[in-house]
Amino acid sequence: TGRLGMAATALGVLTAVLEEACTFANERELYGKPISTLGVIQGYIAEIYADLEAARLLNYRVAWMKDQGLRLDPEAALAKSFTCEAAARSAKKAVEIHGSYGIMREYAVQRLLRDAMVTISAGGTAEIAQVVMARAALNKFKK
């Protein structure tokens, strides 16, 4: 589905975001030490990593369901919604890790943030995904 494709695209963006954030944090020094030693930077990296792993598992599950020929509308909506939002959230954190460098063209995070933002509305808006997920949840517990 379009949702699954967009979720996979956002997963790629999210993977690149983590790589860029970690590389910069390990290389950029402040007071003679890499900024990766700072607690706030480690917190951002941990949040990006958690979002990436959760999104990866969700996407793999939906891809497996598709391979099995199962109905996957609510799961695809969830994967798309979560992964795209996680990519945007994480890209914003990566820009913060980069500081003023985060908006410079020489650093990929500025492009990754734009790429992540585009995935949110492409392939169906978040609001439509919410309706699909809500209907599935409500039907699951209907008496």
PDB file of C-alpha atoms in Angstrom, residues 44-113:
ATOM      1  CA  TYR A  44      18.492  12.807  22.373  1.00  0.00           C
ATOM      2  CA  ILE A  45      20.467   9.937  20.824  1.00  0.00           C
ATOM      3  CA  ALA A  46      18.657   7.403  23.041  1.00  0.00           C
ATOM      4  CA  GLU A  47      15.252   8.811  22.043  1.00  0.00           C
ATOM      5  CA  ILE A  48      16.140   8.698  18.339  1.00  0.00           C
ATOM      6  CA  TYR A  49      17.427   5.134  18.727  1.00  0.00           C
ATOM      7  CA  ALA A  50      14.262   4.032  20.559  1.00  0.00           C
ATOM      8  CA  ASP A  51      12.051   5.584  17.867  1.00  0.00           C
ATOM      9  CA  LEU A  52      14.095   3.870  15.147  1.00  0.00           C
ATOM     10  CA  GLU A  53      13.900   0.423  16.724  1.00  0.00           C
ATOM     11  CA  ALA A  54      10.158   0.702  17.457  1.00  0.00           C
ATOM     12  CA  ALA A  55       9.487   1.911  13.914  1.00  0.00           C
ATOM     13  CA  ARG A  56      11.632  -0.856  12.439  1.00  0.00           C
ATOM     14  CA  LEU A  57       9.743  -3.566  14.339  1.00  0.00           C
ATOM     15  CA  LEU A  58       6.387  -2.097  13.371  1.00  0.00           C
ATOM     16  CA  ASN A  59       7.368  -1.883   9.701  1.00  0.00           C
ATOM     17  CA  TYR A  60       8.739  -5.429   9.674  1.00  0.00           C
ATOM     18  CA  ARG A  61       5.468  -6.706  11.165  1.00  0.00           C
ATOM     19  CA  VAL A  62       3.373  -4.954   8.544  1.00  0.00           C
ATOM     20  CA  ALA A  63       5.654  -6.184   5.743  1.00  0.00           C
ATOM     21  CA  TRP A  64       5.315  -9.727   7.090  1.00  0.00           C
ATOM     22  CA  MET A  65       1.522  -9.353   7.198  1.00  0.00           C
ATOM     23  CA  LYS A  66       1.541  -8.196   3.576  1.00  0.00           C
ATOM     24  CA  ASP A  67       3.688 -11.197   2.594  1.00  0.00           C
ATOM     25  CA  GLN A  68       1.165 -13.483   4.311  1.00  0.00           C
ATOM     26  CA  GLY A  69      -1.712 -11.898   2.401  1.00  0.00           C
ATOM     27  CA  LEU A  70      -3.339 -10.628   5.590  1.00  0.00           C
ATOM     28  CA  ARG A  71      -5.535  -7.544   5.828  1.00  0.00           C
ATOM     29  CA  LEU A  72      -3.313  -4.751   7.070  1.00  0.00           C
ATOM     30  CA  ASP A  73      -5.165  -1.437   6.779  1.00  0.00           C
ATOM     31  CA  PRO A  74      -5.015  -0.433  10.455  1.00  0.00           C
ATOM     32  CA  GLU A  75      -1.498  -1.786  10.924  1.00  0.00           C
ATOM     33  CA  ALA A  76      -0.241  -0.003   7.800  1.00  0.00           C
ATOM     34  CA  ALA A  77      -1.873   3.212   9.028  1.00  0.00           C
ATOM     35  CA  LEU A  78      -0.180   2.768  12.404  1.00  0.00           C
ATOM     36  CA  ALA A  79       3.210   2.030  10.832  1.00  0.00           C
ATOM     37  CA  LYS A  80       2.932   5.045   8.545  1.00  0.00           C
ATOM     38  CA  SER A  81       1.711   7.404  11.248  1.00  0.00           C
ATOM     39  CA  PHE A  82       4.211   6.333  13.910  1.00  0.00           C
ATOM     40  CA  THR A  83       7.231   6.066  11.623  1.00  0.00           C
ATOM     41  CA  CYS A  84       6.672   9.388   9.866  1.00  0.00           C
ATOM     42  CA  GLU A  85       6.069  11.244  13.134  1.00  0.00           C
ATOM     43  CA  ALA A  86       9.114   9.546  14.689  1.00  0.00           C
ATOM     44  CA  ALA A  87      11.267  10.542  11.717  1.00  0.00           C
ATOM     45  CA  ALA A  88      10.199  14.187  12.018  1.00  0.00           C
ATOM     46  CA  ARG A  89      10.586  14.219  15.804  1.00  0.00           C
ATOM     47  CA  SER A  90      14.013  12.608  15.573  1.00  0.00           C
ATOM     48  CA  ALA A  91      15.187  14.881  12.762  1.00  0.00           C
ATOM     49  CA  LYS A  92      14.322  17.902  14.924  1.00  0.00           C
ATOM     50  CA  LYS A  93      16.439  16.419  17.725  1.00  0.00           C
ATOM     51  CA  ALA A  94      19.296  15.811  15.288  1.00  0.00           C
ATOM     52  CA  VAL A  95      19.132  19.460  14.211  1.00  0.00           C
ATOM     53  CA  GLU A  96      19.345  20.447  17.891  1.00  0.00           C
ATOM     54  CA  ILE A  97      22.355  18.155  18.376  1.00  0.00           C
ATOM     55  CA  HIS A  98      24.033  19.944  15.467  1.00  0.00           C
ATOM     56  CA  GLY A  99      23.228  23.356  16.937  1.00  0.00           C
ATOM     57  CA  SER A 100      23.616  26.180  14.402  1.00  0.00           C
ATOM     58  CA  TYR A 101      25.254  23.717  11.997  1.00  0.00           C
ATOM     59  CA  GLY A 102      21.934  21.877  11.799  1.00  0.00           C
ATOM     60  CA  ILE A 103      20.448  24.387   9.372  1.00  0.00           C
ATOM     61  CA  MET A 104      23.490  24.628   7.102  1.00  0.00           C
ATOM     62  CA  ARG A 105      23.382  22.932   3.702  1.00  0.00           C
ATOM     63  CA  GLU A 106      26.736  21.290   4.384  1.00  0.00           C
ATOM     64  CA  TYR A 107      25.054  19.017   6.936  1.00  0.00           C
ATOM     65  CA  ALA A 108      22.477  16.430   5.876  1.00  0.00           C
ATOM     66  CA  VAL A 109      20.188  16.884   8.893  1.00  0.00           C
ATOM     67  CA  GLN A 110      18.554  19.993   7.432  1.00  0.00           C
ATOM     68  CA  ARG A 111      17.516  17.966   4.368  1.00  0.00           C
ATOM     69  CA  LEU A 112      16.497  14.973   6.477  1.00  0.00           C
ATOM     70  CA  LEU A 113      14.175  17.193   8.508  1.00  0.00           C
TER      71      LEU A 113
END
